[in-house]
Amino acid sequence: MSVDLEKILRPVDTPMKPYEPKYMMLASGEAVVVRQVERDEIPDLLKHVEPLLHVERDFYDVVSARVYSELLAHYKHRYQDQYVLAVQIDGELAAIVNGRQVNSKLGMSLHTLALRRGLRVGAHAFAAKMEYHIDTLGHDEVLIVAESPIGFRRWMIEYKLEKRFHIPHELGGVPSWALTRDLFDRARSSLVVGRRPVPDDLLDKAKEAILPPSDPPTPPLDPLAATRSMYDPTASSLMRQRWEMEGRSGDA
Ligand SMILES: CC(C)(COP(=O)(O)OP(=O)(O)OC[C@H]1O[C@@H](n2cnc3c(N)ncnc32)[C@H](O)[C@@H]1OP(=O)(O)O)[C@@H](O)C(=O)NCCC(=O)NCCS
């Protein structure tokens, strides 16, 4: 009985060509590998997404909460036609991107999450997923939204995305933007980088283990940053937390 119900609840994924891994050198001189993550590797990503739920800055909280939910649902077979790519520097997780196929001509971009800042790894990860949609899956266009001003700058402005405001995006029903094949072709020479095949040693290292990000975004040490959402107008409980963090008793 329960087995039959699982057959109804579990979506049947449409076969999709795999993403062919690539590598590139960052401005820092480090080699980066972009590769598709298998379903059984999802828990290795989730543990590094979870801490970002508490980072309000740059909308990491909203984006990571959504990414967590999408990845978990994908892992447990509750998401239709989702793919996930990881960006790794020497094994270390530097960015995650995901999306899904709506039909053979239309892609839906879900999220881009950078776990290492300041090196454009998020921008490279986004370019890789657009490459996957347009070149590998053969989509004519990809629907995209931005949750953060940095995202808006990176996608809408840099790629000169077209408005599709009559189409509510799957992410919150907000108006969509679109990357067309033509726009992608125009961006190729400046925004899409990377080489194939990935040398064996680099790919083996990436596949061996998803290592923790070495310098992920973290919440501010000063908890006063969160007072506005708490019932603590005098901030006394937060002052006590801060004193505890500083090793003081709190009754000074
Ligand atoms: C949007 C995002 C993927 C872009 O990643 P990215 O291309 O690697 O870029 P970064 O976030 O590292 O840097 C963005 C800008 O902020 C600056 N910056 C912000 N925090 C920084 C930090 N701690 N160190 C260095 N630079 C930082 C960078 O200099 C850069 O400036 P630039 O646009 O003039 O180059 C990433 O900011 C992110 O994951 N944000 C939170 C989730 C999000 O909004 N996702 C996109 C949803 S639409």
PDB file of N, CA and C in Angstrom, residues 149-248:
ATOM      1  N   PRO A 149      20.126  42.539  -4.625  1.00  0.00           N
ATOM      2  CA  PRO A 149      20.681  43.538  -5.548  1.00  0.00           C
ATOM      3  C   PRO A 149      21.945  43.033  -6.252  1.00  0.00           C
ATOM      4  N   ILE A 150      22.773  42.255  -5.553  1.00  0.00           N
ATOM      5  CA  ILE A 150      23.987  41.743  -6.224  1.00  0.00           C
ATOM      6  C   ILE A 150      23.576  40.794  -7.346  1.00  0.00           C
ATOM      7  N   GLY A 151      22.581  39.955  -7.070  1.00  0.00           N
ATOM      8  CA  GLY A 151      22.071  39.049  -8.097  1.00  0.00           C
ATOM      9  C   GLY A 151      21.536  39.836  -9.289  1.00  0.00           C
ATOM     10  N   PHE A 152      20.793  40.898  -9.011  1.00  0.00           N
ATOM     11  CA  PHE A 152      20.228  41.719 -10.096  1.00  0.00           C
ATOM     12  C   PHE A 152      21.339  42.283 -10.977  1.00  0.00           C
ATOM     13  N   ARG A 153      22.407  42.759 -10.295  1.00  0.00           N
ATOM     14  CA  ARG A 153      23.541  43.321 -11.051  1.00  0.00           C
ATOM     15  C   ARG A 153      24.211  42.241 -11.915  1.00  0.00           C
ATOM     16  N   ARG A 154      24.401  41.097 -11.297  1.00  0.00           N
ATOM     17  CA  ARG A 154      25.112  40.012 -11.982  1.00  0.00           C
ATOM     18  C   ARG A 154      24.317  39.439 -13.163  1.00  0.00           C
ATOM     19  N   TRP A 155      22.999  39.246 -12.980  1.00  0.00           N
ATOM     20  CA  TRP A 155      22.238  38.556 -14.045  1.00  0.00           C
ATOM     21  C   TRP A 155      21.516  39.565 -14.960  1.00  0.00           C
ATOM     22  N   MET A 156      20.627  40.383 -14.384  1.00  0.00           N
ATOM     23  CA  MET A 156      19.790  41.248 -15.233  1.00  0.00           C
ATOM     24  C   MET A 156      20.634  42.266 -15.994  1.00  0.00           C
ATOM     25  N   ILE A 157      21.603  42.855 -15.300  1.00  0.00           N
ATOM     26  CA  ILE A 157      22.391  43.920 -15.939  1.00  0.00           C
ATOM     27  C   ILE A 157      23.498  43.325 -16.823  1.00  0.00           C
ATOM     28  N   GLU A 158      24.303  42.411 -16.250  1.00  0.00           N
ATOM     29  CA  GLU A 158      25.458  41.919 -17.016  1.00  0.00           C
ATOM     30  C   GLU A 158      25.028  41.161 -18.276  1.00  0.00           C
ATOM     31  N   TYR A 159      23.933  40.398 -18.185  1.00  0.00           N
ATOM     32  CA  TYR A 159      23.479  39.630 -19.365  1.00  0.00           C
ATOM     33  C   TYR A 159      22.425  40.373 -20.188  1.00  0.00           C
ATOM     34  N   LYS A 160      22.014  41.548 -19.695  1.00  0.00           N
ATOM     35  CA  LYS A 160      20.971  42.339 -20.384  1.00  0.00           C
ATOM     36  C   LYS A 160      19.697  41.502 -20.607  1.00  0.00           C
ATOM     37  N   LEU A 161      19.241  40.894 -19.518  1.00  0.00           N
ATOM     38  CA  LEU A 161      18.093  39.979 -19.631  1.00  0.00           C
ATOM     39  C   LEU A 161      16.833  40.699 -20.109  1.00  0.00           C
ATOM     40  N   GLU A 162      15.973  39.933 -20.769  1.00  0.00           N
ATOM     41  CA  GLU A 162      14.711  40.501 -21.270  1.00  0.00           C
ATOM     42  C   GLU A 162      13.594  40.274 -20.249  1.00  0.00           C
ATOM     43  N   LYS A 163      12.656  41.215 -20.226  1.00  0.00           N
ATOM     44  CA  LYS A 163      11.519  41.078 -19.301  1.00  0.00           C
ATOM     45  C   LYS A 163      10.517  40.052 -19.829  1.00  0.00           C
ATOM     46  N   ARG A 164      10.029  39.235 -18.897  1.00  0.00           N
ATOM     47  CA  ARG A 164       8.898  38.342 -19.192  1.00  0.00           C
ATOM     48  C   ARG A 164       7.916  38.514 -18.037  1.00  0.00           C
ATOM     49  N   PHE A 165       7.572  39.788 -17.800  1.00  0.00           N
ATOM     50  CA  PHE A 165       6.827  40.096 -16.577  1.00  0.00           C
ATOM     51  C   PHE A 165       5.428  39.484 -16.524  1.00  0.00           C
ATOM     52  N   HIS A 166       4.936  39.005 -17.661  1.00  0.00           N
ATOM     53  CA  HIS A 166       3.613  38.358 -17.646  1.00  0.00           C
ATOM     54  C   HIS A 166       3.710  36.910 -17.140  1.00  0.00           C
ATOM     55  N   ILE A 167       4.952  36.425 -16.927  1.00  0.00           N
ATOM     56  CA  ILE A 167       5.117  35.042 -16.441  1.00  0.00           C
ATOM     57  C   ILE A 167       5.588  35.058 -14.989  1.00  0.00           C
ATOM     58  N   PRO A 168       4.740  34.596 -14.056  1.00  0.00           N
ATOM     59  CA  PRO A 168       5.190  34.512 -12.664  1.00  0.00           C
ATOM     60  C   PRO A 168       6.263  33.425 -12.538  1.00  0.00           C
ATOM     61  N   HIS A 169       7.384  33.782 -11.929  1.00  0.00           N
ATOM     62  CA  HIS A 169       8.463  32.792 -11.762  1.00  0.00           C
ATOM     63  C   HIS A 169       8.104  31.814 -10.648  1.00  0.00           C
ATOM     64  N   GLU A 170       8.650  30.592 -10.736  1.00  0.00           N
ATOM     65  CA  GLU A 170       8.364  29.594  -9.696  1.00  0.00           C
ATOM     66  C   GLU A 170       8.868  30.036  -8.328  1.00  0.00           C
ATOM     67  N   LEU A 171       9.830  30.951  -8.302  1.00  0.00           N
ATOM     68  CA  LEU A 171      10.352  31.423  -7.018  1.00  0.00           C
ATOM     69  C   LEU A 171       9.500  32.588  -6.525  1.00  0.00           C
ATOM     70  N   GLY A 172       8.444  32.256  -5.810  1.00  0.00           N
ATOM     71  CA  GLY A 172       7.634  33.288  -5.175  1.00  0.00           C
ATOM     72  C   GLY A 172       6.627  33.965  -6.084  1.00  0.00           C
ATOM     73  N   GLY A 173       6.511  33.522  -7.310  1.00  0.00           N
ATOM     74  CA  GLY A 173       5.501  34.104  -8.196  1.00  0.00           C
ATOM     75  C   GLY A 173       5.827  35.499  -8.681  1.00  0.00           C
ATOM     76  N   VAL A 174       7.079  35.917  -8.523  1.00  0.00           N
ATOM     77  CA  VAL A 174       7.441  37.277  -8.928  1.00  0.00           C
ATOM     78  C   VAL A 174       7.665  37.331 -10.450  1.00  0.00           C
ATOM     79  N   PRO A 175       7.612  38.537 -11.048  1.00  0.00           N
ATOM     80  CA  PRO A 175       7.765  38.628 -12.504  1.00  0.00           C
ATOM     81  C   PRO A 175       9.114  38.072 -12.977  1.00  0.00           C
ATOM     82  N   SER A 176       9.066  37.345 -14.095  1.00  0.00           N
ATOM     83  CA  SER A 176      10.284  36.688 -14.602  1.00  0.00           C
ATOM     84  C   SER A 176      11.079  37.590 -15.545  1.00  0.00           C
ATOM     85  N   TRP A 177      12.353  37.260 -15.657  1.00  0.00           N
ATOM     86  CA  TRP A 177      13.238  37.782 -16.695  1.00  0.00           C
ATOM     87  C   TRP A 177      13.712  36.564 -17.491  1.00  0.00           C
ATOM     88  N   ALA A 178      14.246  36.817 -18.691  1.00  0.00           N
ATOM     89  CA  ALA A 178      14.660  35.664 -19.500  1.00  0.00           C
ATOM     90  C   ALA A 178      16.029  35.856 -20.124  1.00  0.00           C
ATOM     91  N   LEU A 179      16.784  34.770 -20.108  1.00  0.00           N
ATOM     92  CA  LEU A 179      18.014  34.698 -20.905  1.00  0.00           C
ATOM     93  C   LEU A 179      17.654  33.907 -22.158  1.00  0.00           C
ATOM     94  N   THR A 180      17.793  34.534 -23.322  1.00  0.00           N
ATOM     95  CA  THR A 180      17.516  33.832 -24.579  1.00  0.00           C
ATOM     96  C   THR A 180      18.834  33.289 -25.122  1.00  0.00           C
ATOM     97  N   ARG A 181      18.714  32.400 -26.106  1.00  0.00           N
ATOM     98  CA  ARG A 181      19.919  31.862 -26.749  1.00  0.00           C
ATOM     99  C   ARG A 181      20.758  32.993 -27.344  1.00  0.00           C
ATOM    100  N   ASP A 182      20.077  33.969 -27.925  1.00  0.00           N
ATOM    101  CA  ASP A 182      20.767  35.092 -28.544  1.00  0.00           C
ATOM    102  C   ASP A 182      21.556  35.903 -27.494  1.00  0.00           C
ATOM    103  N   LEU A 183      20.914  36.171 -26.362  1.00  0.00           N
ATOM    104  CA  LEU A 183      21.608  36.919 -25.302  1.00  0.00           C
ATOM    105  C   LEU A 183      22.812  36.133 -24.793  1.00  0.00           C
ATOM    106  N   PHE A 184      22.620  34.816 -24.670  1.00  0.00           N
ATOM    107  CA  PHE A 184      23.713  33.995 -24.169  1.00  0.00           C
ATOM    108  C   PHE A 184      24.888  34.015 -25.152  1.00  0.00           C
ATOM    109  N   ASP A 185      24.582  33.919 -26.445  1.00  0.00           N
ATOM    110  CA  ASP A 185      25.649  33.950 -27.451  1.00  0.00           C
ATOM    111  C   ASP A 185      26.430  35.265 -27.369  1.00  0.00           C
ATOM    112  N   ARG A 186      25.713  36.364 -27.090  1.00  0.00           N
ATOM    113  CA  ARG A 186      26.407  37.654 -26.998  1.00  0.00           C
ATOM    114  C   ARG A 186      27.285  37.739 -25.746  1.00  0.00           C
ATOM    115  N   ALA A 187      26.916  36.991 -24.703  1.00  0.00           N
ATOM    116  CA  ALA A 187      27.676  37.062 -23.446  1.00  0.00           C
ATOM    117  C   ALA A 187      28.842  36.078 -23.411  1.00  0.00           C
ATOM    118  N   ARG A 188      28.812  35.112 -24.330  1.00  0.00           N
ATOM    119  CA  ARG A 188      29.786  34.017 -24.286  1.00  0.00           C
ATOM    120  C   ARG A 188      31.233  34.474 -24.115  1.00  0.00           C
ATOM    121  N   SER A 189      31.659  35.395 -24.982  1.00  0.00           N
ATOM    122  CA  SER A 189      33.087  35.717 -25.010  1.00  0.00           C
ATOM    123  C   SER A 189      33.541  36.423 -23.737  1.00  0.00           C
ATOM    124  N   SER A 190      32.641  37.162 -23.077  1.00  0.00           N
ATOM    125  CA  SER A 190      33.074  37.914 -21.896  1.00  0.00           C
ATOM    126  C   SER A 190      32.720  37.243 -20.572  1.00  0.00           C
ATOM    127  N   LEU A 191      31.596  36.512 -20.517  1.00  0.00           N
ATOM    128  CA  LEU A 191      31.127  36.031 -19.209  1.00  0.00           C
ATOM    129  C   LEU A 191      31.266  34.525 -18.994  1.00  0.00           C
ATOM    130  N   VAL A 192      31.408  33.774 -20.098  1.00  0.00           N
ATOM    131  CA  VAL A 192      31.432  32.303 -19.943  1.00  0.00           C
ATOM    132  C   VAL A 192      32.858  31.804 -20.150  1.00  0.00           C
ATOM    133  N   VAL A 193      33.448  31.269 -19.100  1.00  0.00           N
ATOM    134  CA  VAL A 193      34.822  30.782 -19.204  1.00  0.00           C
ATOM    135  C   VAL A 193      34.901  29.327 -18.739  1.00  0.00           C
ATOM    136  N   GLY A 194      36.059  28.712 -19.008  1.00  0.00           N
ATOM    137  CA  GLY A 194      36.255  27.341 -18.558  1.00  0.00           C
ATOM    138  C   GLY A 194      36.727  26.460 -19.692  1.00  0.00           C
ATOM    139  N   ARG A 195      37.427  25.375 -19.304  1.00  0.00           N
ATOM    140  CA  ARG A 195      37.978  24.445 -20.306  1.00  0.00           C
ATOM    141  C   ARG A 195      37.569  23.019 -19.994  1.00  0.00           C
ATOM    142  N   ARG A 196      37.543  22.231 -21.054  1.00  0.00           N
ATOM    143  CA  ARG A 196      37.239  20.796 -20.926  1.00  0.00           C
ATOM    144  C   ARG A 196      38.262  20.035 -21.751  1.00  0.00           C
ATOM    145  N   PRO A 197      38.583  18.830 -21.434  1.00  0.00           N
ATOM    146  CA  PRO A 197      38.151  18.099 -20.235  1.00  0.00           C
ATOM    147  C   PRO A 197      38.932  18.566 -18.997  1.00  0.00           C
ATOM    148  N   VAL A 198      38.357  18.275 -17.836  1.00  0.00           N
ATOM    149  CA  VAL A 198      39.041  18.598 -16.589  1.00  0.00           C
ATOM    150  C   VAL A 198      40.159  17.580 -16.380  1.00  0.00           C
ATOM    151  N   PRO A 199      41.386  18.030 -16.084  1.00  0.00           N
ATOM    152  CA  PRO A 199      42.460  17.063 -15.807  1.00  0.00           C
ATOM    153  C   PRO A 199      42.038  16.084 -14.696  1.00  0.00           C
ATOM    154  N   ASP A 200      42.448  14.832 -14.867  1.00  0.00           N
ATOM    155  CA  ASP A 200      41.991  13.779 -13.941  1.00  0.00           C
ATOM    156  C   ASP A 200      42.223  14.121 -12.475  1.00  0.00           C
ATOM    157  N   ASP A 201      43.430  14.688 -12.181  1.00  0.00           N
ATOM    158  CA  ASP A 201      43.723  14.934 -10.760  1.00  0.00           C
ATOM    159  C   ASP A 201      42.758  15.956 -10.163  1.00  0.00           C
ATOM    160  N   LEU A 202      42.387  16.965 -10.942  1.00  0.00           N
ATOM    161  CA  LEU A 202      41.460  17.997 -10.440  1.00  0.00           C
ATOM    162  C   LEU A 202      40.061  17.413 -10.235  1.00  0.00           C
ATOM    163  N   LEU A 203      39.621  16.623 -11.218  1.00  0.00           N
ATOM    164  CA  LEU A 203      38.271  16.058 -11.130  1.00  0.00           C
ATOM    165  C   LEU A 203      38.185  15.020 -10.007  1.00  0.00           C
ATOM    166  N   ASP A 204      39.233  14.215  -9.883  1.00  0.00           N
ATOM    167  CA  ASP A 204      39.234  13.197  -8.820  1.00  0.00           C
ATOM    168  C   ASP A 204      39.165  13.858  -7.453  1.00  0.00           C
ATOM    169  N   LYS A 205      39.915  14.953  -7.300  1.00  0.00           N
ATOM    170  CA  LYS A 205      39.923  15.659  -6.019  1.00  0.00           C
ATOM    171  C   LYS A 205      38.519  16.195  -5.709  1.00  0.00           C
ATOM    172  N   ALA A 206      37.873  16.766  -6.743  1.00  0.00           N
ATOM    173  CA  ALA A 206      36.535  17.329  -6.537  1.00  0.00           C
ATOM    174  C   ALA A 206      35.528  16.240  -6.166  1.00  0.00           C
ATOM    175  N   LYS A 207      35.659  15.073  -6.829  1.00  0.00           N
ATOM    176  CA  LYS A 207      34.684  13.999  -6.586  1.00  0.00           C
ATOM    177  C   LYS A 207      34.948  13.244  -5.288  1.00  0.00           C
ATOM    178  N   GLU A 208      36.190  13.314  -4.837  1.00  0.00           N
ATOM    179  CA  GLU A 208      36.585  12.541  -3.650  1.00  0.00           C
ATOM    180  C   GLU A 208      35.741  12.947  -2.433  1.00  0.00           C
ATOM    181  N   ALA A 209      35.591  14.260  -2.241  1.00  0.00           N
ATOM    182  CA  ALA A 209      34.800  14.735  -1.100  1.00  0.00           C
ATOM    183  C   ALA A 209      34.460  16.201  -1.308  1.00  0.00           C
ATOM    184  N   ILE A 210      33.277  16.592  -0.841  1.00  0.00           N
ATOM    185  CA  ILE A 210      32.913  18.012  -0.853  1.00  0.00           C
ATOM    186  C   ILE A 210      33.382  18.578   0.484  1.00  0.00           C
ATOM    187  N   LEU A 211      34.491  19.306   0.437  1.00  0.00           N
ATOM    188  CA  LEU A 211      35.088  19.802   1.678  1.00  0.00           C
ATOM    189  C   LEU A 211      34.401  21.104   2.120  1.00  0.00           C
ATOM    190  N   PRO A 212      34.406  21.404   3.424  1.00  0.00           N
ATOM    191  CA  PRO A 212      33.720  22.601   3.915  1.00  0.00           C
ATOM    192  C   PRO A 212      34.330  23.885   3.350  1.00  0.00           C
ATOM    193  N   PRO A 213      33.502  24.904   3.133  1.00  0.00           N
ATOM    194  CA  PRO A 213      34.046  26.189   2.667  1.00  0.00           C
ATOM    195  C   PRO A 213      34.978  26.773   3.717  1.00  0.00           C
ATOM    196  N   SER A 214      36.129  27.311   3.269  1.00  0.00           N
ATOM    197  CA  SER A 214      37.118  27.784   4.242  1.00  0.00           C
ATOM    198  C   SER A 214      36.771  29.155   4.809  1.00  0.00           C
ATOM    199  N   ASP A 215      36.001  29.951   4.057  1.00  0.00           N
ATOM    200  CA  ASP A 215      35.708  31.308   4.535  1.00  0.00           C
ATOM    201  C   ASP A 215      34.274  31.685   4.139  1.00  0.00           C
ATOM    202  N   PRO A 216      33.283  30.956   4.675  1.00  0.00           N
ATOM    203  CA  PRO A 216      31.903  31.209   4.253  1.00  0.00           C
ATOM    204  C   PRO A 216      31.352  32.490   4.872  1.00  0.00           C
ATOM    205  N   PRO A 217      30.305  33.073   4.285  1.00  0.00           N
ATOM    206  CA  PRO A 217      29.651  34.217   4.920  1.00  0.00           C
ATOM    207  C   PRO A 217      29.136  33.796   6.300  1.00  0.00           C
ATOM    208  N   THR A 218      29.284  34.674   7.276  1.00  0.00           N
ATOM    209  CA  THR A 218      28.832  34.350   8.635  1.00  0.00           C
ATOM    210  C   THR A 218      27.977  35.498   9.162  1.00  0.00           C
ATOM    211  N   PRO A 219      27.114  35.217  10.161  1.00  0.00           N
ATOM    212  CA  PRO A 219      26.320  36.299  10.737  1.00  0.00           C
ATOM    213  C   PRO A 219      27.242  37.269  11.468  1.00  0.00           C
ATOM    214  N   PRO A 220      26.826  38.531  11.669  1.00  0.00           N
ATOM    215  CA  PRO A 220      27.688  39.475  12.376  1.00  0.00           C
ATOM    216  C   PRO A 220      27.902  39.010  13.808  1.00  0.00           C
ATOM    217  N   LEU A 221      29.092  39.247  14.328  1.00  0.00           N
ATOM    218  CA  LEU A 221      29.371  38.846  15.709  1.00  0.00           C
ATOM    219  C   LEU A 221      28.478  39.617  16.670  1.00  0.00           C
ATOM    220  N   ASP A 222      28.177  40.878  16.307  1.00  0.00           N
ATOM    221  CA  ASP A 222      27.370  41.715  17.180  1.00  0.00           C
ATOM    222  C   ASP A 222      25.892  41.386  16.999  1.00  0.00           C
ATOM    223  N   PRO A 223      25.263  40.758  17.980  1.00  0.00           N
ATOM    224  CA  PRO A 223      23.876  40.335  17.809  1.00  0.00           C
ATOM    225  C   PRO A 223      22.905  41.511  17.749  1.00  0.00           C
ATOM    226  N   LEU A 224      23.347  42.727  18.086  1.00  0.00           N
ATOM    227  CA  LEU A 224      22.446  43.877  18.015  1.00  0.00           C
ATOM    228  C   LEU A 224      21.889  44.061  16.600  1.00  0.00           C
ATOM    229  N   ALA A 225      22.577  43.530  15.631  1.00  0.00           N
ATOM    230  CA  ALA A 225      22.116  43.651  14.248  1.00  0.00           C
ATOM    231  C   ALA A 225      20.737  43.031  14.069  1.00  0.00           C
ATOM    232  N   ALA A 226      20.362  42.143  14.969  1.00  0.00           N
ATOM    233  CA  ALA A 226      19.076  41.455  14.805  1.00  0.00           C
ATOM    234  C   ALA A 226      17.982  42.007  15.723  1.00  0.00           C
ATOM    235  N   THR A 227      18.266  43.049  16.478  1.00  0.00           N
ATOM    236  CA  THR A 227      17.278  43.513  17.476  1.00  0.00           C
ATOM    237  C   THR A 227      15.950  43.902  16.877  1.00  0.00           C
ATOM    238  N   ARG A 228      15.996  44.443  15.669  1.00  0.00           N
ATOM    239  CA  ARG A 228      14.747  44.996  15.147  1.00  0.00           C
ATOM    240  C   ARG A 228      13.653  43.950  14.998  1.00  0.00           C
ATOM    241  N   SER A 229      14.026  42.701  14.892  1.00  0.00           N
ATOM    242  CA  SER A 229      13.002  41.680  14.720  1.00  0.00           C
ATOM    243  C   SER A 229      12.684  40.973  16.036  1.00  0.00           C
ATOM    244  N   MET A 230      13.177  41.473  17.130  1.00  0.00           N
ATOM    245  CA  MET A 230      12.940  40.778  18.386  1.00  0.00           C
ATOM    246  C   MET A 230      12.195  41.673  19.369  1.00  0.00           C
ATOM    247  N   TYR A 231      11.474  41.035  20.291  1.00  0.00           N
ATOM    248  CA  TYR A 231      10.716  41.796  21.278  1.00  0.00           C
ATOM    249  C   TYR A 231      11.644  42.215  22.402  1.00  0.00           C
ATOM    250  N   ASP A 232      12.564  43.077  22.083  1.00  0.00           N
ATOM    251  CA  ASP A 232      13.558  43.466  23.080  1.00  0.00           C
ATOM    252  C   ASP A 232      13.975  44.906  22.817  1.00  0.00           C
ATOM    253  N   PRO A 233      13.016  45.861  23.023  1.00  0.00           N
ATOM    254  CA  PRO A 233      13.278  47.230  22.618  1.00  0.00           C
ATOM    255  C   PRO A 233      14.479  47.850  23.316  1.00  0.00           C
ATOM    256  N   THR A 234      14.782  47.397  24.518  1.00  0.00           N
ATOM    257  CA  THR A 234      15.941  47.982  25.200  1.00  0.00           C
ATOM    258  C   THR A 234      17.221  47.199  24.888  1.00  0.00           C
ATOM    259  N   ALA A 235      17.076  46.103  24.170  1.00  0.00           N
ATOM    260  CA  ALA A 235      18.211  45.283  23.756  1.00  0.00           C
ATOM    261  C   ALA A 235      18.963  44.670  24.930  1.00  0.00           C
ATOM    262  N   SER A 236      18.298  44.608  26.111  1.00  0.00           N
ATOM    263  CA  SER A 236      19.033  44.123  27.281  1.00  0.00           C
ATOM    264  C   SER A 236      19.435  42.651  27.151  1.00  0.00           C
ATOM    265  N   SER A 237      18.526  41.817  26.583  1.00  0.00           N
ATOM    266  CA  SER A 237      18.905  40.399  26.482  1.00  0.00           C
ATOM    267  C   SER A 237      20.054  40.233  25.489  1.00  0.00           C
ATOM    268  N   LEU A 238      20.042  41.076  24.459  1.00  0.00           N
ATOM    269  CA  LEU A 238      21.134  40.974  23.490  1.00  0.00           C
ATOM    270  C   LEU A 238      22.446  41.490  24.086  1.00  0.00           C
ATOM    271  N   MET A 239      22.347  42.519  24.931  1.00  0.00           N
ATOM    272  CA  MET A 239      23.568  42.987  25.597  1.00  0.00           C
ATOM    273  C   MET A 239      24.141  41.866  26.463  1.00  0.00           C
ATOM    274  N   ARG A 240      23.237  41.122  27.137  1.00  0.00           N
ATOM    275  CA  ARG A 240      23.715  40.017  27.977  1.00  0.00           C
ATOM    276  C   ARG A 240      24.421  38.965  27.124  1.00  0.00           C
ATOM    277  N   GLN A 241      23.798  38.671  25.947  1.00  0.00           N
ATOM    278  CA  GLN A 241      24.453  37.696  25.033  1.00  0.00           C
ATOM    279  C   GLN A 241      25.841  38.168  24.647  1.00  0.00           C
ATOM    280  N   ARG A 242      25.926  39.469  24.357  1.00  0.00           N
ATOM    281  CA  ARG A 242      27.221  40.004  23.914  1.00  0.00           C
ATOM    282  C   ARG A 242      28.251  39.911  25.043  1.00  0.00           C
ATOM    283  N   TRP A 243      27.799  40.229  26.281  1.00  0.00           N
ATOM    284  CA  TRP A 243      28.729  40.132  27.408  1.00  0.00           C
ATOM    285  C   TRP A 243      29.202  38.693  27.586  1.00  0.00           C
ATOM    286  N   GLU A 244      28.255  37.755  27.416  1.00  0.00           N
ATOM    287  CA  GLU A 244      28.638  36.342  27.550  1.00  0.00           C
ATOM    288  C   GLU A 244      29.683  35.971  26.502  1.00  0.00           C
ATOM    289  N   MET A 245      29.454  36.479  25.285  1.00  0.00           N
ATOM    290  CA  MET A 245      30.424  36.187  24.215  1.00  0.00           C
ATOM    291  C   MET A 245      31.787  36.766  24.543  1.00  0.00           C
ATOM    292  N   GLU A 246      31.760  37.902  25.245  1.00  0.00           N
ATOM    293  CA  GLU A 246      33.025  38.549  25.599  1.00  0.00           C
ATOM    294  C   GLU A 246      33.599  37.982  26.891  1.00  0.00           C
ATOM    295  N   GLY A 247      32.871  37.020  27.491  1.00  0.00           N
ATOM    296  CA  GLY A 247      33.363  36.384  28.707  1.00  0.00           C
ATOM    297  C   GLY A 247      33.089  37.189  29.971  1.00  0.00           C
ATOM    298  N   ARG A 248      32.157  38.186  29.875  1.00  0.00           N
ATOM    299  CA  ARG A 248      31.804  38.950  31.075  1.00  0.00           C
ATOM    300  C   ARG A 248      30.537  38.380  31.689  1.00  0.00           C
TER     301      ARG A 248
END
